[in-house]
Short mmCIF file of C-alpha atoms in Angstrom, two decimals:
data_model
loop_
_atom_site.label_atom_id
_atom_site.label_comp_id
_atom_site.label_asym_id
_atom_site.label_seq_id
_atom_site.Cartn_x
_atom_site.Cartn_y
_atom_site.Cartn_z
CA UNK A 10 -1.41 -12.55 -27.26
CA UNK A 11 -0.99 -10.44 -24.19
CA UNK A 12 -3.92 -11.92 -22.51
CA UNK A 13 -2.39 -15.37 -22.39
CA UNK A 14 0.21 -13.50 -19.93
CA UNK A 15 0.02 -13.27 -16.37
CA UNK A 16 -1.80 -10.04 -16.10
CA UNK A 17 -1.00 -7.68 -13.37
CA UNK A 18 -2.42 -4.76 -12.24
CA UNK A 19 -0.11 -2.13 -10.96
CA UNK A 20 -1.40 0.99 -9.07
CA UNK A 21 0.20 3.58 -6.66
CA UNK A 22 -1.54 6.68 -4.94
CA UNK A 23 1.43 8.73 -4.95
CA UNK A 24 -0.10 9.14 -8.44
CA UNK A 25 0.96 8.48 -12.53
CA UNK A 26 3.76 10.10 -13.05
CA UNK A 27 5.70 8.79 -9.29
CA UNK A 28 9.09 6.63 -9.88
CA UNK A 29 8.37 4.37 -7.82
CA UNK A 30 5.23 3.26 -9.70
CA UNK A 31 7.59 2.86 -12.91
CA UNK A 32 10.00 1.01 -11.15
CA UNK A 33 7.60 -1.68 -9.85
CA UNK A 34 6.41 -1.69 -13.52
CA UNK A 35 9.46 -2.39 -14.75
CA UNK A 36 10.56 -4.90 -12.27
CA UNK A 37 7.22 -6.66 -12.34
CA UNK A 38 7.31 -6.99 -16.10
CA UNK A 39 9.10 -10.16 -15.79
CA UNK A 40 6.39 -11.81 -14.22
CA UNK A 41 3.51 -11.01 -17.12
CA UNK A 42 1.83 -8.18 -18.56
CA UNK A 43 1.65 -5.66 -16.27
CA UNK A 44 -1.13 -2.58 -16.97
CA UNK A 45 -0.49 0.38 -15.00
CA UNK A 46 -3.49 2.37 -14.16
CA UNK A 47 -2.83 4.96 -11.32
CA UNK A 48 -4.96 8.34 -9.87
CA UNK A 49 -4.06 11.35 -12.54
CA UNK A 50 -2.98 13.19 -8.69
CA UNK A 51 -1.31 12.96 -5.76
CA UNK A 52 -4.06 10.91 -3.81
CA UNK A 53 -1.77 9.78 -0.53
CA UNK A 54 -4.58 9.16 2.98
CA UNK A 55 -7.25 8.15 0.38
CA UNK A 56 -7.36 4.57 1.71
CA UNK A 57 -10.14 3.28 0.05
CA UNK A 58 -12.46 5.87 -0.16
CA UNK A 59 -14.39 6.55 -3.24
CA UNK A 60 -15.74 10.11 -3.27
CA UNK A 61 -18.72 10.27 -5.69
CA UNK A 62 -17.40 13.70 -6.80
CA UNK A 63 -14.33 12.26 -8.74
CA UNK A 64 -14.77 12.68 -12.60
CA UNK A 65 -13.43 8.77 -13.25
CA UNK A 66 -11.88 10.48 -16.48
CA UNK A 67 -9.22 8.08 -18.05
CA UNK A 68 -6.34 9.46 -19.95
CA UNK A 69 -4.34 7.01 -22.18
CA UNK A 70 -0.31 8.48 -21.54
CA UNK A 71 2.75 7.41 -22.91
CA UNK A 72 5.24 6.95 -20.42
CA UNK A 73 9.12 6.39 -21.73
CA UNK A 74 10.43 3.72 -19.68
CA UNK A 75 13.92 3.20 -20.42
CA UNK A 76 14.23 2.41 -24.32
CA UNK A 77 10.44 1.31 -24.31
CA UNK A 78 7.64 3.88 -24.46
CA UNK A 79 4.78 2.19 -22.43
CA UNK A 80 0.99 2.70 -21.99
CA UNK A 81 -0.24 3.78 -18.70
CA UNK A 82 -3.99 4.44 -17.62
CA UNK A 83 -4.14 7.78 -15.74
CA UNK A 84 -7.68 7.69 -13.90
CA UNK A 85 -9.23 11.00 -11.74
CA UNK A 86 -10.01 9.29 -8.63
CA UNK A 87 -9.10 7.59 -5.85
CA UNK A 88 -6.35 4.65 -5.86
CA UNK A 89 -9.42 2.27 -4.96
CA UNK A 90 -11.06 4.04 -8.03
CA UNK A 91 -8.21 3.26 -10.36
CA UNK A 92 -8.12 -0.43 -9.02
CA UNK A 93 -12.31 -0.43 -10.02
CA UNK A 94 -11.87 1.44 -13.26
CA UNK A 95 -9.14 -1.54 -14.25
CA UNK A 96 -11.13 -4.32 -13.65
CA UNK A 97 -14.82 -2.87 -14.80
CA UNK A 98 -12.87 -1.05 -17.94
CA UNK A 99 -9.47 -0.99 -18.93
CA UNK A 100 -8.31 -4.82 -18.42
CA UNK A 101 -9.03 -7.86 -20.87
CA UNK A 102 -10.10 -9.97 -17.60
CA UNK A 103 -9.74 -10.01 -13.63
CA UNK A 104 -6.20 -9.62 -13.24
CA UNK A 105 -3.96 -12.47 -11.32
CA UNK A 106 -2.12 -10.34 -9.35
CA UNK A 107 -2.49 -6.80 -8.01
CA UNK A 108 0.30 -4.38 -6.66
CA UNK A 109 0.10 -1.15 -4.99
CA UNK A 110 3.49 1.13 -4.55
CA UNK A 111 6.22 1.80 -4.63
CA UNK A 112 4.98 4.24 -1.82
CA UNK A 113 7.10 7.21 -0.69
CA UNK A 114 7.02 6.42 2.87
CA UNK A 115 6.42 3.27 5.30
CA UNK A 116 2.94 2.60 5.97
CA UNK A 117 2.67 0.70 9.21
CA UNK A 118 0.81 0.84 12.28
CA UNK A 119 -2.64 1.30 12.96
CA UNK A 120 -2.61 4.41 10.45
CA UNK A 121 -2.54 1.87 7.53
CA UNK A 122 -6.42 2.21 6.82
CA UNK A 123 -5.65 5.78 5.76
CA UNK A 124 -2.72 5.09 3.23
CA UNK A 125 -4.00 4.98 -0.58
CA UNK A 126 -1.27 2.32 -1.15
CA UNK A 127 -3.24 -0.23 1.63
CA UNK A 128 -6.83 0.78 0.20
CA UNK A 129 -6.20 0.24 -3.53
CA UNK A 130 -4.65 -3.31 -2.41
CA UNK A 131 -8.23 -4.10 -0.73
CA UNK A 132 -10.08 -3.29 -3.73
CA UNK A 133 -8.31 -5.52 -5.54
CA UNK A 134 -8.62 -8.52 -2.74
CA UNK A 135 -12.60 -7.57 -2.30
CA UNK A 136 -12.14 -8.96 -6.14
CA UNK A 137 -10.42 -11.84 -4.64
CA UNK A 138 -7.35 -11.24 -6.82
CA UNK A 139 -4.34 -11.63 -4.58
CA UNK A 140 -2.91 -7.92 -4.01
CA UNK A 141 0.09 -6.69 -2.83
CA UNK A 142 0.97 -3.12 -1.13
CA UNK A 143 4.31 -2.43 -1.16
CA UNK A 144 6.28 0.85 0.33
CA UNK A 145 9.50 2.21 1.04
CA UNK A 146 10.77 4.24 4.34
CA UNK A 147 11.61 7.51 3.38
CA UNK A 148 12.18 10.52 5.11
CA UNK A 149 9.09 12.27 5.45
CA UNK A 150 10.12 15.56 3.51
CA UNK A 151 10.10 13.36 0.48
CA UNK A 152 6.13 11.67 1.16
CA UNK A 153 4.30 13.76 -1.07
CA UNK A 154 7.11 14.19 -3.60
CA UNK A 155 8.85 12.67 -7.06
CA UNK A 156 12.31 13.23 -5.55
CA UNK A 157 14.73 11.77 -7.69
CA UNK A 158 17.22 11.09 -4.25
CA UNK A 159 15.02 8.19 -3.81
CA UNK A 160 16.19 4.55 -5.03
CA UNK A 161 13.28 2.42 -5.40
CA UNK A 162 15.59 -0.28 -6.92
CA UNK A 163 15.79 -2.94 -3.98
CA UNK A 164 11.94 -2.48 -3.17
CA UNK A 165 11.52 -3.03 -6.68
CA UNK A 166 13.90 -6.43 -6.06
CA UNK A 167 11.47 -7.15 -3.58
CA UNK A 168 8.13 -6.11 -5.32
CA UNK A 169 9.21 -8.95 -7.82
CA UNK A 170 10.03 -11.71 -5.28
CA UNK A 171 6.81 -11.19 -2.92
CA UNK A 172 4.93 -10.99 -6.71
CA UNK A 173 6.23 -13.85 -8.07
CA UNK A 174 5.38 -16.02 -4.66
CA UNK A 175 1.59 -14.57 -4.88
CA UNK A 176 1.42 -15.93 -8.64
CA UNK A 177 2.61 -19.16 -7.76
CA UNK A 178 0.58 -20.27 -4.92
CA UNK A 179 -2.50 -19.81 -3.04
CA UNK A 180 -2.84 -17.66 0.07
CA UNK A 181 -3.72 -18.78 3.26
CA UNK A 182 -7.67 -18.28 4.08
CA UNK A 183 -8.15 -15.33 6.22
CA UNK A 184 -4.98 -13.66 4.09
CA UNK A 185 -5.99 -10.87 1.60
CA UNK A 186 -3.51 -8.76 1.62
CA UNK A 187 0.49 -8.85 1.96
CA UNK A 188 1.63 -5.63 3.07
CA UNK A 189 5.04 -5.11 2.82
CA UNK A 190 7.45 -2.02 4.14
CA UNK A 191 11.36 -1.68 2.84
CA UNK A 192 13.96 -0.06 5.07
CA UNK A 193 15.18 2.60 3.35
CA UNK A 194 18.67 1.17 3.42
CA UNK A 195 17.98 -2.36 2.87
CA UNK A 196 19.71 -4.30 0.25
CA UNK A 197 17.94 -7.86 -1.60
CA UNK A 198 20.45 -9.66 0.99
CA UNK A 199 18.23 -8.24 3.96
CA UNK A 200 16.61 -10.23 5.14
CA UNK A 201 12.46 -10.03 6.10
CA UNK A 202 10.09 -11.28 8.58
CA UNK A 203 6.27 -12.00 8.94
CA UNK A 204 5.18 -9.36 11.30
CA UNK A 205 2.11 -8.08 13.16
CA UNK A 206 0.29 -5.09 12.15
CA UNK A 207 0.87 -2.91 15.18
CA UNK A 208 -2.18 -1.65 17.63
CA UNK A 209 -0.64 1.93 17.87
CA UNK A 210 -0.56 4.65 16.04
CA UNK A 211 2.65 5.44 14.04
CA UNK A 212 2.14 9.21 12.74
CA UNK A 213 0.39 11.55 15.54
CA UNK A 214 -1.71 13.95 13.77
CA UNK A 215 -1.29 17.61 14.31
CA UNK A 216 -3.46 20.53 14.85
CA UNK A 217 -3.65 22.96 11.61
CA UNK A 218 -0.94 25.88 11.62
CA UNK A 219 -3.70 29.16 11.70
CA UNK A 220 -4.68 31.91 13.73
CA UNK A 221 -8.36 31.59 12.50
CA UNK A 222 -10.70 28.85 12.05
CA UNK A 223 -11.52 31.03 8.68
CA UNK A 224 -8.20 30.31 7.60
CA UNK A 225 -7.62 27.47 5.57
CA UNK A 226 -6.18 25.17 7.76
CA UNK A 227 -4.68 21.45 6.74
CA UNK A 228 -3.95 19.20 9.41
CA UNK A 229 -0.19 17.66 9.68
CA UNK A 230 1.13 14.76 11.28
CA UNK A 231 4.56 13.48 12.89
CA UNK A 232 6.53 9.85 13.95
CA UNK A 233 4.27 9.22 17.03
CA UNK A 234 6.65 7.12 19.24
CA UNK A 235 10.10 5.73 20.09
CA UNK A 236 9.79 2.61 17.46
CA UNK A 237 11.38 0.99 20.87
CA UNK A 238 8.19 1.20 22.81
CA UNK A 239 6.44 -0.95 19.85
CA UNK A 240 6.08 -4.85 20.35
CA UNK A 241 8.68 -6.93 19.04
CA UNK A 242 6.44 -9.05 16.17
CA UNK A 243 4.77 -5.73 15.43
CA UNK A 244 5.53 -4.09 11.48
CA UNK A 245 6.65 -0.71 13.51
CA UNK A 246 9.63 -2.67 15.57
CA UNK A 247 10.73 -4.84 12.93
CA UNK A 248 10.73 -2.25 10.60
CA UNK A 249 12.72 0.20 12.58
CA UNK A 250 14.51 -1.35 14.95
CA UNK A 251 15.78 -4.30 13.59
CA UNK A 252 16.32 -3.05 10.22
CA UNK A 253 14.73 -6.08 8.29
CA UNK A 254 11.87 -5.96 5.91
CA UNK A 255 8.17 -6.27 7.32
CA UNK A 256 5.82 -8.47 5.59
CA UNK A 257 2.24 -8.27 7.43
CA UNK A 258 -0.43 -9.99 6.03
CA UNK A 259 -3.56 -8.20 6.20
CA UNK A 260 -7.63 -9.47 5.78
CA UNK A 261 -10.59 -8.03 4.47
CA UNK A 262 -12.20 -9.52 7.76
CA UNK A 263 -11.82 -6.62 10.14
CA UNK A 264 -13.89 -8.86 12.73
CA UNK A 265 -12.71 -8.64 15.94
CA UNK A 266 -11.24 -11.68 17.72
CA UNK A 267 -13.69 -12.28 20.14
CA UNK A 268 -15.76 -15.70 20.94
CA UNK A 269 -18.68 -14.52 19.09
CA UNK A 270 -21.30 -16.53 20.66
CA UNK A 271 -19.95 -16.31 24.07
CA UNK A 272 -19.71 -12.38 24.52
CA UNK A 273 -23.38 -12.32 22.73
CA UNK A 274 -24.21 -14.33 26.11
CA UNK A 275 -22.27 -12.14 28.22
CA UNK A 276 -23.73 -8.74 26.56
CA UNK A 277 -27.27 -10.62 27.16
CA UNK A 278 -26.63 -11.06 31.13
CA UNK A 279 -25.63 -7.47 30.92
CA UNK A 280 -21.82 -7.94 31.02
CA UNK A 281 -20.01 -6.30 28.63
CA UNK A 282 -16.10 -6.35 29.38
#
């Protein structure tokens, strides 16, 4: 029976019908069962928001995939939504493993709270379910499309082998997440490193193209820095500048770093910094 599989939930927020969804589905179908339930739309800078106005219809769609026809979960929501609709709804039990991507586009840097693709993988690890967001570097004309001049086939190489190493072991505590970001040139020789997320921003947002504040207005963004001027361990350097694969691990525990009980002293004697 299907539920004696591995079962693996597989979501996106590039949305249902996105390539690089189906080719994470079919790479990851090696590992188990692998339900697909993604946001009906384009929901890219969701992160893991779930607006109370989204409908949470689900739509049972065939999607061909290759010679097989599979069944995919279209949800209207959020990618966190989709993630919560799959394990309240659509799945036998809690799945074992969660992914998130392909994405269109690199999500590093301290922008990664806004990307759909990070925010459906912390629904899944709020369920404790190891998760995995995975995304490829594109150029950005192609971020909010299905372009067909993408090849998602290496990140879907290395969807599988970061998959496969979540089912068969147990994450370090304080590790939720593994967030991983594909050159877009990279072949499954390249090699990848554990990397830090990085303090800065990546994309620099930009003020809405209008002569009016009447005018509908929606705000843009653009590569904020010279990936040089970004540490070394950081996601952003590694990434970029040395051309490997990035592999951050990320934890629910947004906590900062801080000696808890001696800065509550200090903040009680009135020093703050």
């Amino acid at each position: 029976m299907k539920s004696e599989k591995r079962q693996i939930l597989l979501t996106n927020d590039d949305g249902i019908r996105s390539p690089g969804l189906w080719a994470a589905a079919e790479a990851l179908s090696e590992l188990g069962y692998v339900t697909v339930v993604a946001p009906r739309d384009q929901f890219s800078g969701a992160g893991r928001s779930l607006p109370l106005g989204s409908d949470g219809i689900i739509q049972v769609e065939p999607i061909p995939v290759k010679r097989d026809t599979w069944t995919a979960y279209a949800v209207g929501g959020t990618p966190a939504q989709a993630v919560l609709h799959a394990v309240l709804e659509i799945m036998p039990r809690l799945p074992d493993l969660a992914v998130s991507g392909i994405n269109y586009g690199e999500n590093v840097g301290s922008g990664v709270t806004i990307s759909g693709t990070v925010g459906a993988a912390l629904e899944a690890a709020c369920f404790e379910v190891p998760a995995l967001a995975i995304s490829l570097e594109t150029p950005q004309e192609y971020h909010l499309s299905y372009s067909d001049k993408v090849d998602f086939s290496v990140a879907a190489y290395f969807t599988t082998h970061f998959g496969r190493l979540l089912l068969g072991s147990h994450l370090p505590l304080d590790v939720d997440i593994l967030k991983v970001d594909v050159p877009s040139e990279a072949t499954v020789q390249t090699p990848w490193e554990l990397t830090r997320l990085s303090r800065k921003r990546y994309y620099r947002p930009q003020r809405p193209l209008r002569d009016t504040w009447e005018q509908p207005g929606s705000l843009g963004y653009a590569q904020e820095d010279d990936p040089q001027n970004y540490p070394p361990d950081s996601d952003v350097y590694v990434l970029r500048i040395k051309r490997h694969i990035s592999v951050t691990p990320l934890s629910i525990d947004m906590t900062s770093r801080v000696d808890l009980k001696a800065w509550e002293a200090r903040i009680k004697r009135g020093e703050v910094g």
